[in-house]
PDB file of C-alpha atoms and ligand atoms in Angstrom:
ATOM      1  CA  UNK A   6     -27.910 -24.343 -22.126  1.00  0.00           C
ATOM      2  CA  UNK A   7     -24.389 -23.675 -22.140  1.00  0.00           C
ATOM      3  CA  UNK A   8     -25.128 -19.618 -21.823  1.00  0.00           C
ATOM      4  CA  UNK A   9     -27.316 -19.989 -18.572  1.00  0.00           C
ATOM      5  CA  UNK A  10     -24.395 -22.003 -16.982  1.00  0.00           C
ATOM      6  CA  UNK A  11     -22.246 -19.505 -17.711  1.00  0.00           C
ATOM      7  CA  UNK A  12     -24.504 -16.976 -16.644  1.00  0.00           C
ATOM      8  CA  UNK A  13     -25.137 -18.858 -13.408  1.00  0.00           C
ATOM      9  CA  UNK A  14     -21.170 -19.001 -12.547  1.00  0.00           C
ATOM     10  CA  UNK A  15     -21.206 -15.178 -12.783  1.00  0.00           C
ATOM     11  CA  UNK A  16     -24.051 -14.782 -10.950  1.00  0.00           C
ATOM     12  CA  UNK A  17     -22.401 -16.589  -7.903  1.00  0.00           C
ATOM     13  CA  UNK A  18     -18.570 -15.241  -8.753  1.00  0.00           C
ATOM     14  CA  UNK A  19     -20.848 -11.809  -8.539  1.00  0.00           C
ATOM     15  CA  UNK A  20     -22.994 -13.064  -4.764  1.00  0.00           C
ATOM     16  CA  UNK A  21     -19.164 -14.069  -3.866  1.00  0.00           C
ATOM     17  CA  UNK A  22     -17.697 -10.989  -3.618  1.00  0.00           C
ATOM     18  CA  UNK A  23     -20.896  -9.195  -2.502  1.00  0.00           C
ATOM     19  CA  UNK A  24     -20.244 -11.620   0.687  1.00  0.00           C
ATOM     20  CA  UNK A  25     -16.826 -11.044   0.343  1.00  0.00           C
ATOM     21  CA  UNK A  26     -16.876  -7.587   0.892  1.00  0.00           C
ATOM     22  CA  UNK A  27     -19.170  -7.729   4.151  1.00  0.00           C
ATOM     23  CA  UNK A  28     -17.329 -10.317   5.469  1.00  0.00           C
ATOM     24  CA  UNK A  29     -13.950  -8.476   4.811  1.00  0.00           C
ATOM     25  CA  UNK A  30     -15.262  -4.981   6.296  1.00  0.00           C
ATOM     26  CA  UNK A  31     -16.526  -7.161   9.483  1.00  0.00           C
ATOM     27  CA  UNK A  32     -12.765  -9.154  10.429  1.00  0.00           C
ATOM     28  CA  UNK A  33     -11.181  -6.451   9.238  1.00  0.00           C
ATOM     29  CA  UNK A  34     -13.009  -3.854  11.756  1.00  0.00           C
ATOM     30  CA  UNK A  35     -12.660  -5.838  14.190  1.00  0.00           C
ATOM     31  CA  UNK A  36      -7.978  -6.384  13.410  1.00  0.00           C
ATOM     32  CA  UNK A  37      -8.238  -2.483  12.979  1.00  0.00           C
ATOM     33  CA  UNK A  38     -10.217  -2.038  16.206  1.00  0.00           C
ATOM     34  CA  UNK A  39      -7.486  -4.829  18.191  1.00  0.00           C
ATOM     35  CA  UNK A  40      -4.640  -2.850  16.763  1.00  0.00           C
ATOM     36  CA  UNK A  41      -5.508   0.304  17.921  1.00  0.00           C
ATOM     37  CA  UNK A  42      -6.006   1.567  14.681  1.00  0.00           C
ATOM     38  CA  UNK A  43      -7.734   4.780  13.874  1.00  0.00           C
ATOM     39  CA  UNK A  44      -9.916   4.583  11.216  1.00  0.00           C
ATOM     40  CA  UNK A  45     -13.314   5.536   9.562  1.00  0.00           C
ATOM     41  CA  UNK A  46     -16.469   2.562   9.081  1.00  0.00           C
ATOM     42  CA  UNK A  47     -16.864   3.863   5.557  1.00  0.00           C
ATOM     43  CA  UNK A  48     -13.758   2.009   4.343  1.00  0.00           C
ATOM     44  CA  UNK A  49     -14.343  -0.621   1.296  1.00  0.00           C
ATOM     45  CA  UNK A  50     -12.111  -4.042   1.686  1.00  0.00           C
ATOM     46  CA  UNK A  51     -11.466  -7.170  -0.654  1.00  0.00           C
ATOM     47  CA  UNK A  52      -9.570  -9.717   1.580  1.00  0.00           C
ATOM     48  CA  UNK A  53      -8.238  -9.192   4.911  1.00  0.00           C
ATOM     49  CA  UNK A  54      -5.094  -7.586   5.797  1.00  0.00           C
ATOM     50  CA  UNK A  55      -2.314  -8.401   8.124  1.00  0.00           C
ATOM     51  CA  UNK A  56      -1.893  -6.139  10.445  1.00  0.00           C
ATOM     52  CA  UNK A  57       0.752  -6.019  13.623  1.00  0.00           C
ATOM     53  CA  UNK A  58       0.839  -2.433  14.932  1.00  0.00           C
ATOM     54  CA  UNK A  59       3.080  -1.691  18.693  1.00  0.00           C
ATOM     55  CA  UNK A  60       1.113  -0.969  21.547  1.00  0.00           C
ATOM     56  CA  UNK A  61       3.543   2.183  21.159  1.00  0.00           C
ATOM     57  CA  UNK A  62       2.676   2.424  17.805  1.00  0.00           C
ATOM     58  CA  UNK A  63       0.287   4.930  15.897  1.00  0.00           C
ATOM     59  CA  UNK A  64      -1.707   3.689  12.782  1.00  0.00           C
ATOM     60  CA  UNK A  65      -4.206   6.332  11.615  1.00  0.00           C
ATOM     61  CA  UNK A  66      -6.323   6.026   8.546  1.00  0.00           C
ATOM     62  CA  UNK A  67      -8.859   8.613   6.849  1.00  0.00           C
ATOM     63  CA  UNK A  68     -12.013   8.938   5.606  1.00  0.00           C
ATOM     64  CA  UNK A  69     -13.246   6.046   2.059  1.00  0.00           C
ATOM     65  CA  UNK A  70      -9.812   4.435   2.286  1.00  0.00           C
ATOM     66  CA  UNK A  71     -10.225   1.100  -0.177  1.00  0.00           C
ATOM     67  CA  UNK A  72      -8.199  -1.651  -0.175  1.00  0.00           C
ATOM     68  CA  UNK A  73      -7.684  -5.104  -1.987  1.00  0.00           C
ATOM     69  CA  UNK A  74      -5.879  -7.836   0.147  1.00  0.00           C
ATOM     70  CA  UNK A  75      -4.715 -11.445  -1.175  1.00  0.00           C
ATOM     71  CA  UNK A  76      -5.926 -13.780  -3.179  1.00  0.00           C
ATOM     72  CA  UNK A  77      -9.242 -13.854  -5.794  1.00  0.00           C
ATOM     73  CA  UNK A  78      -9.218  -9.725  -4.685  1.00  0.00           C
ATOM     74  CA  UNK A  79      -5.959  -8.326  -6.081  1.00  0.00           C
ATOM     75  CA  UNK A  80      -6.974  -7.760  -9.050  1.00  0.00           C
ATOM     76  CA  UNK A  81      -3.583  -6.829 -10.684  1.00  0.00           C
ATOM     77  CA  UNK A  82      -2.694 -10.637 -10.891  1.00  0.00           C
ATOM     78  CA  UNK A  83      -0.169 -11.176  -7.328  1.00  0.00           C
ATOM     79  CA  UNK A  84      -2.089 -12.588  -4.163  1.00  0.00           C
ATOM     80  CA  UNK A  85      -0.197 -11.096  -1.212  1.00  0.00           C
ATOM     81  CA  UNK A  86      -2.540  -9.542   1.492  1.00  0.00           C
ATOM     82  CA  UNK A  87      -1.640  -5.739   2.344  1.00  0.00           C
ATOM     83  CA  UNK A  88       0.860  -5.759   5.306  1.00  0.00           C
ATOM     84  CA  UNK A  89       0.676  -2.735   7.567  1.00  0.00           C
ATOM     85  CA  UNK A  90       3.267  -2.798  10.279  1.00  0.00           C
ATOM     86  CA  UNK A  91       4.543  -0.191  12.808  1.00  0.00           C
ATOM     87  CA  UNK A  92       6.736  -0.347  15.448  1.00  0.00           C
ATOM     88  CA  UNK A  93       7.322   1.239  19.009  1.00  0.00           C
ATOM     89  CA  UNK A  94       7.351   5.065  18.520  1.00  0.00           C
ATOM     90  CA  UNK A  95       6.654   4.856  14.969  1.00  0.00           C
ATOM     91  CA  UNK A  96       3.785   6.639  13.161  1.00  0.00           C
ATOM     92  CA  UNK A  97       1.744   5.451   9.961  1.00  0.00           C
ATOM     93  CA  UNK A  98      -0.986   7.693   8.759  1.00  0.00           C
ATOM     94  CA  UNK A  99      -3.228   7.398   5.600  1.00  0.00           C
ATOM     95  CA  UNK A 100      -5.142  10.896   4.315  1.00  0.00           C
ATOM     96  CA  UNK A 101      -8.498  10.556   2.879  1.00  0.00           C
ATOM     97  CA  UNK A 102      -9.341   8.517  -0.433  1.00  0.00           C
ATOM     98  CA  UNK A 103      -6.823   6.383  -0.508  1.00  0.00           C
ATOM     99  CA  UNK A 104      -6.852   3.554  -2.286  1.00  0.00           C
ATOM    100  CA  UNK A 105      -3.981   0.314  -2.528  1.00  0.00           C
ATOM    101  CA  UNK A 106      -3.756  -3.276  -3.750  1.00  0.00           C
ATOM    102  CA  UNK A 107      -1.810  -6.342  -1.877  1.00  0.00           C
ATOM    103  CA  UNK A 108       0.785  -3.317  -0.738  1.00  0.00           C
ATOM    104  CA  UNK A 109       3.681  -3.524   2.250  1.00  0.00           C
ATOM    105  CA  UNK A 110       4.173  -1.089   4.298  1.00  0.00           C
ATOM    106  CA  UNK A 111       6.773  -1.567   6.839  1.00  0.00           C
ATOM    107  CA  UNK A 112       6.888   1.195   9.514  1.00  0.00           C
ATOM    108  CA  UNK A 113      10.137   1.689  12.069  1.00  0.00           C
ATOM    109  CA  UNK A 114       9.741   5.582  12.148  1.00  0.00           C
ATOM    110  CA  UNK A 115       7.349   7.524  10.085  1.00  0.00           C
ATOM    111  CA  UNK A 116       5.308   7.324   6.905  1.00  0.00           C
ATOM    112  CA  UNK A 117       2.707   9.330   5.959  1.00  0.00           C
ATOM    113  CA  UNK A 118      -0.110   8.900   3.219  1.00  0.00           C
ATOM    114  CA  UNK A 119      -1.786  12.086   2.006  1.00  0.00           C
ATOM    115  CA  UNK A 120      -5.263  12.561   0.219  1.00  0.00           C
ATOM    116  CA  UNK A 121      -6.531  11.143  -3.003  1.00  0.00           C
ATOM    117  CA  UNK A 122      -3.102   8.573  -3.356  1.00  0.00           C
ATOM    118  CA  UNK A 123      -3.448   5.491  -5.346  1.00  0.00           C
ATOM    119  CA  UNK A 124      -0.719   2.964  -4.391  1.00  0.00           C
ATOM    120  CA  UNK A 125      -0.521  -0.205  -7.011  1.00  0.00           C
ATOM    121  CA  UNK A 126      -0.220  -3.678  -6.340  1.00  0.00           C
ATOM    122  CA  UNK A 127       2.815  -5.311  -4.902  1.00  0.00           C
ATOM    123  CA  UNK A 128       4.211  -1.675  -3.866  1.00  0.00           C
ATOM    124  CA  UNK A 129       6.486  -1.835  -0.535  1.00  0.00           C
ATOM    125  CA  UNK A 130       7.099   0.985   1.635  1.00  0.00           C
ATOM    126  CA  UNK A 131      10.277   0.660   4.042  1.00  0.00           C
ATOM    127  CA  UNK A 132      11.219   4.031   6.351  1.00  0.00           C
ATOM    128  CA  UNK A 133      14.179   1.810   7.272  1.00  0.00           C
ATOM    129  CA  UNK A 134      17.495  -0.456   6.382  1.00  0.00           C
ATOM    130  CA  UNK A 135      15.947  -3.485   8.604  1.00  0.00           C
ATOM    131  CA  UNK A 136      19.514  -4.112   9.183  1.00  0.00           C
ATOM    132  CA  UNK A 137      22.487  -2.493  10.424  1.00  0.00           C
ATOM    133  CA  UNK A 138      24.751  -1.920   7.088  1.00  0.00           C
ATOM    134  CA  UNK A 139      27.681  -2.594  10.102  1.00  0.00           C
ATOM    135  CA  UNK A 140      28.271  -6.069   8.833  1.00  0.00           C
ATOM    136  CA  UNK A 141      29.724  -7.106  12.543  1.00  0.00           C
ATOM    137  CA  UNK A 142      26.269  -6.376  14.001  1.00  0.00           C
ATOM    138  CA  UNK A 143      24.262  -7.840  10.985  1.00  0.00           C
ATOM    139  CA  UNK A 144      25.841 -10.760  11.546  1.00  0.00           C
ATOM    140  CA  UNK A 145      26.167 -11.075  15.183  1.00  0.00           C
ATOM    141  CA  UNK A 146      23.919 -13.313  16.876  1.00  0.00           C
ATOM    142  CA  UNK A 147      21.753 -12.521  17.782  1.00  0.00           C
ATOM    143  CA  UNK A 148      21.387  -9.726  15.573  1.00  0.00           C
ATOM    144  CA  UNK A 149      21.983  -6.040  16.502  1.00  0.00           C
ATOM    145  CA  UNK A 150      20.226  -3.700  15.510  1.00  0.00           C
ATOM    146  CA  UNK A 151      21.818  -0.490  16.777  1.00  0.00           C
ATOM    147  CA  UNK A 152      22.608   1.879  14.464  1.00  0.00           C
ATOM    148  CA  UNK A 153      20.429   0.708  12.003  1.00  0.00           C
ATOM    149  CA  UNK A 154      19.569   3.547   9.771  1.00  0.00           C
ATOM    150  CA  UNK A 155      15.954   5.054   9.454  1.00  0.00           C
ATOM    151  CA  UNK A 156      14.072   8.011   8.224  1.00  0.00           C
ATOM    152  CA  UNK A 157       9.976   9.246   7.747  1.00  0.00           C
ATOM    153  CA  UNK A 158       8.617   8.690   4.399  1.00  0.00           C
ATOM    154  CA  UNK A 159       6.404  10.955   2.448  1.00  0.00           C
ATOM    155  CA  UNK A 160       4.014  10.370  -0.003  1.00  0.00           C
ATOM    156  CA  UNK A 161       2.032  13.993  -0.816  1.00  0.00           C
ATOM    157  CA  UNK A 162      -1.695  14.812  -2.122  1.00  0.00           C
ATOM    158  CA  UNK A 163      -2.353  13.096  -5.536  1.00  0.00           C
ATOM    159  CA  UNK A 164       0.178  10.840  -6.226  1.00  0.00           C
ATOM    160  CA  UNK A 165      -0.164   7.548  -8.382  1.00  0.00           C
ATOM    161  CA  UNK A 166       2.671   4.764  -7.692  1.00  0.00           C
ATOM    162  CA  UNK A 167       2.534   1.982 -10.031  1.00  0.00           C
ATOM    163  CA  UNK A 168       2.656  -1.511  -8.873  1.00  0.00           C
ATOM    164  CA  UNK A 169       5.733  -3.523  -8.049  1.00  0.00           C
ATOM    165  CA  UNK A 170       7.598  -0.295  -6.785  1.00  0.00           C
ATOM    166  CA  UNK A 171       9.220  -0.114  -4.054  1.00  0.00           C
ATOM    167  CA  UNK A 172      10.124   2.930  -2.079  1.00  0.00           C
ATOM    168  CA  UNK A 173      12.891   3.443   0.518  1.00  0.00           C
ATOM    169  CA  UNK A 174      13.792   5.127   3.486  1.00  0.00           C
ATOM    170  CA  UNK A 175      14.030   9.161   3.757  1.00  0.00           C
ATOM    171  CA  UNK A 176      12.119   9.379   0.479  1.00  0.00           C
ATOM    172  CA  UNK A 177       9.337  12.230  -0.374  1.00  0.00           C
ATOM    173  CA  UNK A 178       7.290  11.504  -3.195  1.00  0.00           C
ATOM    174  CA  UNK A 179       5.514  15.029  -5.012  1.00  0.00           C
ATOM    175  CA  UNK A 180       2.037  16.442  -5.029  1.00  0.00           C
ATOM    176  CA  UNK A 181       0.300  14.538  -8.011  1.00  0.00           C
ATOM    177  CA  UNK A 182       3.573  13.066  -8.922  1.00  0.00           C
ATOM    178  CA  UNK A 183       3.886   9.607 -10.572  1.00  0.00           C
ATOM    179  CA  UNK A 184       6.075   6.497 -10.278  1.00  0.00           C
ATOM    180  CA  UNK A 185       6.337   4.108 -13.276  1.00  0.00           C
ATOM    181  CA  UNK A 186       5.673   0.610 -12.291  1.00  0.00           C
ATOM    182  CA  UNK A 187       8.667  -1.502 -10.725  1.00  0.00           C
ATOM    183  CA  UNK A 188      10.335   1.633  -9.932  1.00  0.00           C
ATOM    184  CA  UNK A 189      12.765   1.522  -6.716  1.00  0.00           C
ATOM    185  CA  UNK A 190      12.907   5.366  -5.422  1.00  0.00           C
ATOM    186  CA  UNK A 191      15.747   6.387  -3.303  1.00  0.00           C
ATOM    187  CA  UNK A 192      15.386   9.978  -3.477  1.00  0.00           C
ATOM    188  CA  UNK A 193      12.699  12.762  -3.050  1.00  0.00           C
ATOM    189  CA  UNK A 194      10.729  13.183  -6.323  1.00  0.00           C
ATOM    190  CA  UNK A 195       9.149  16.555  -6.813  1.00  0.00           C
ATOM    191  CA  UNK A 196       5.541  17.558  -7.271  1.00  0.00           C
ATOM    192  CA  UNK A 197       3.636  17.489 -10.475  1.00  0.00           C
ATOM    193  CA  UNK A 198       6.241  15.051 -11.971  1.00  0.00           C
ATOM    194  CA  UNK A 199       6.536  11.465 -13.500  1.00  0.00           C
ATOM    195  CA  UNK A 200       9.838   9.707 -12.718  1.00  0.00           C
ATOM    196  CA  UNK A 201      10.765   6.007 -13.744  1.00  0.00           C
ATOM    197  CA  UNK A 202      12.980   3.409 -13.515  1.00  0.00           C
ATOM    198  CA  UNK A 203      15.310   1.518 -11.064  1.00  0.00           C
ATOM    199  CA  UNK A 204      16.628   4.199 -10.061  1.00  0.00           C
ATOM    200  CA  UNK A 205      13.721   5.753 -10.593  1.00  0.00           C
ATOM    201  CA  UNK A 206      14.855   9.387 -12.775  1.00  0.00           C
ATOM    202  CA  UNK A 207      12.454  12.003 -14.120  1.00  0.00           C
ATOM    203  CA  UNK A 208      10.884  11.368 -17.133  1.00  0.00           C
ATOM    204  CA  UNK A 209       8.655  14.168 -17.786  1.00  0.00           C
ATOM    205  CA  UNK A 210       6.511  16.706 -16.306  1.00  0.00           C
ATOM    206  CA  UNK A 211       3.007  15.711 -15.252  1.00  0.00           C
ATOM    207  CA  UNK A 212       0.889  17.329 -18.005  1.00  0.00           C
ATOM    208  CA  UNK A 213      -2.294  15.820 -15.787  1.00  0.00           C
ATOM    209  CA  UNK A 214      -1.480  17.611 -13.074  1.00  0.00           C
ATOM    210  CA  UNK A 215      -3.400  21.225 -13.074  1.00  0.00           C
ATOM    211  CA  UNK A 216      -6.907  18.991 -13.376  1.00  0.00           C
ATOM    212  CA  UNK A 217      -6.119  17.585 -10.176  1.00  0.00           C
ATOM    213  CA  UNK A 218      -6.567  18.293  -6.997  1.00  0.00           C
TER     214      UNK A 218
HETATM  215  C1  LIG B  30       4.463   5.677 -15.494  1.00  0.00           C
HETATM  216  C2  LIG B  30       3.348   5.500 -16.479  1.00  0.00           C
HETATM  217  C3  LIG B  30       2.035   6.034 -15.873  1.00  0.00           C
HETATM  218  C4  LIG B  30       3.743   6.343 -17.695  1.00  0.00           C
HETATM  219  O1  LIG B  30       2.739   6.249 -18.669  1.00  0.00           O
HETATM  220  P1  LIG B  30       2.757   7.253 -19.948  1.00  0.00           P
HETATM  221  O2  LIG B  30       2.630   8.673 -19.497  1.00  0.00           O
HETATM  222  O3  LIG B  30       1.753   6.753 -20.915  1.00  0.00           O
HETATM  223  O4  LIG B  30       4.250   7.159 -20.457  1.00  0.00           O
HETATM  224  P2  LIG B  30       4.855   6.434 -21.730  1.00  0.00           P
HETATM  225  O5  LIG B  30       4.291   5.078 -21.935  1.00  0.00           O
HETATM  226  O6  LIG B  30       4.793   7.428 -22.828  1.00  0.00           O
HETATM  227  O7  LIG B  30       6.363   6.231 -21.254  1.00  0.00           O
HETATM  228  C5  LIG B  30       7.246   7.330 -21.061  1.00  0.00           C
HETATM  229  C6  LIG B  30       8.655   6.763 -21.095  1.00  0.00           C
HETATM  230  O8  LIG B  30       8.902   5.979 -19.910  1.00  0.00           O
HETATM  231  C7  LIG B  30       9.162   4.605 -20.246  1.00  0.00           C
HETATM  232  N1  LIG B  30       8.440   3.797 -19.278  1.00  0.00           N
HETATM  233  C8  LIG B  30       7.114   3.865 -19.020  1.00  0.00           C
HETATM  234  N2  LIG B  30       6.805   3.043 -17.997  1.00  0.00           N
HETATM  235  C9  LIG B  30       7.938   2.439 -17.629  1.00  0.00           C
HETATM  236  C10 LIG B  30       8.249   1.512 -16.616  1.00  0.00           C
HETATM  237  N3  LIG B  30       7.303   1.048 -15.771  1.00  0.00           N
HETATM  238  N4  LIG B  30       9.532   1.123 -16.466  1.00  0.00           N
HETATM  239  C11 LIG B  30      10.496   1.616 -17.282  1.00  0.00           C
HETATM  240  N5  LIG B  30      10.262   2.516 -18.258  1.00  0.00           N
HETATM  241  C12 LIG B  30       8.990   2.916 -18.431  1.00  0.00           C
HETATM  242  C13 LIG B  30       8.669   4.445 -21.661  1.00  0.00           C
HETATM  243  O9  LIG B  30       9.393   3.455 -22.319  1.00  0.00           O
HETATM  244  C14 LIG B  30       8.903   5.818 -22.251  1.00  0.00           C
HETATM  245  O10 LIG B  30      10.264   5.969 -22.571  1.00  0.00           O
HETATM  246  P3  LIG B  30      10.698   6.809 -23.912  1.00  0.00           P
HETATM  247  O11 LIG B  30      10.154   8.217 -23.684  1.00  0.00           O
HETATM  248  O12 LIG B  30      12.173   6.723 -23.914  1.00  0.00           O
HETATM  249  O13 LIG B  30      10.029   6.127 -25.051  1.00  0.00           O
HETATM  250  C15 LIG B  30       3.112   4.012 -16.878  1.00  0.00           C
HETATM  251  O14 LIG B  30       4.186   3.572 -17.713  1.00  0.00           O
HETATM  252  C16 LIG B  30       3.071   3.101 -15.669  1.00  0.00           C
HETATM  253  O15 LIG B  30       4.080   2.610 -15.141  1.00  0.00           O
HETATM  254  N6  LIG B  30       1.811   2.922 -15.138  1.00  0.00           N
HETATM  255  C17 LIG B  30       1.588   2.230 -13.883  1.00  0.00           C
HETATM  256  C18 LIG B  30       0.563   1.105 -14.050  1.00  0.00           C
HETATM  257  C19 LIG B  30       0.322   0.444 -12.731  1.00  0.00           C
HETATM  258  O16 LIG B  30       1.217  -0.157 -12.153  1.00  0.00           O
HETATM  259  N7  LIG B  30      -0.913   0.578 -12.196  1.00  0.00           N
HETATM  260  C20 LIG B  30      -1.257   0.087 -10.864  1.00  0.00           C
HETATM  261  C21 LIG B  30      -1.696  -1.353 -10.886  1.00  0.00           C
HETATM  262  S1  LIG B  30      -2.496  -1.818  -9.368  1.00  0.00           S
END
């Protein structure tokens, strides 16, 4: 008896996300499609993200991008939803096959995605400071934000950022390249290479690299 109950909770934990899924694609077609986003119906999404893209903005998204969003669909364990925001003038784009899990990525200027990226859970993107490092504007009130210091990020072709990393402003990160989990990258990280650590340093060569694309 105790086996069919069992059974019977997967079935439905199974008919859940089945649901889950349809109903995620449908709300978040419809944020995409209020945010001016550009993006392809053939996307797969678990939970629904939050999304707050400038009328000046430019959000762009390719072709099978997956994502998992908040909670019962991150499956690394943390329940944020995915956060994509871009301000006046700025420019976020996302290549083809991408794939991320309850990620942030906060855009003020410029990032851009390439093809076949995996980007784990927790993983923040920032292309700025936020605040001026001028501790007279910081803390005048209300705050300015001239001078506040910003610059595009790059993420090429192939690269695999572990979860819990966060990566900073001006930074490009390799072709097939990999960062270790809970790295925070500062500088540019070249292709075909694994690099570590807060800072995150080069470990090692890629020796995966010349299978992939
Ligand atoms: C980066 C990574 C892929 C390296 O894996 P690997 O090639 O098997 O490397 P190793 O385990 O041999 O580690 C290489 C070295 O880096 C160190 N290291 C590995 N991962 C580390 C991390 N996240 N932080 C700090 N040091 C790390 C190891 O201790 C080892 O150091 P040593 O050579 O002095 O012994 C793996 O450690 C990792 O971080 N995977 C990401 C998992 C993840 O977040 N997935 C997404 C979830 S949604």
């Amino acid at each position: 008896m105790t086996y069919y109950i069992r059974k019977f909770y997967r079935v439905l934990r199974f008919l859940y996300y089945k649901v889950a899924q349809v109903y995620s694609w449908l709300i978040s077609s419809i944020k995409f499609y209020l945010n001016g986003v550009q993006y392809h119906r053939d996307f797969i999404g678990f939970g629904i993200p939050i999304l707050d893209v400038n009328m000046q903005g430019s959000f762009t998204i390719g072709k099978r991008f997956r994502f998992n969003s908040g909670k019962y669909h991150a499956m690394g364990g943390r329940q944020q939803q995915c956060y994509f925001v871009v301000a006046a003038g700025a420019k976020l784009s996302i290549g083809e096959n991408v794939g991320v899990t309850s990620v942030a990525f906060i855009c003020h200027n410029k990032i851009s995605i390439g093809n076949n990226v995996k980007i784990g859970i927790n993983t923040v993107i920032y292309d700025t400071d936020f605040h001026s490092l001028d501790a007279r504007y910081r803390n005048n009130y209300p705050e300015l934000l001239d001078g506040v210091k910003s610059r595009p990020v790059v993420i090429k072709d192939g690269a695999f950022i572990g979860g819990h990393s966060t990566i900073l402003k001006g930074v490009t990160i390799g072709k097939n390249s990999i960062v270790g989990a809970g790295s925070v990258v500062f500088q540019d990280i070249p292709d075909e290479q694994v690099w570590i650590g807060n800072p995150a340093q080069f470990v090692k060569e890629n020796q995966y690299a010349t299978v992939l694309t």
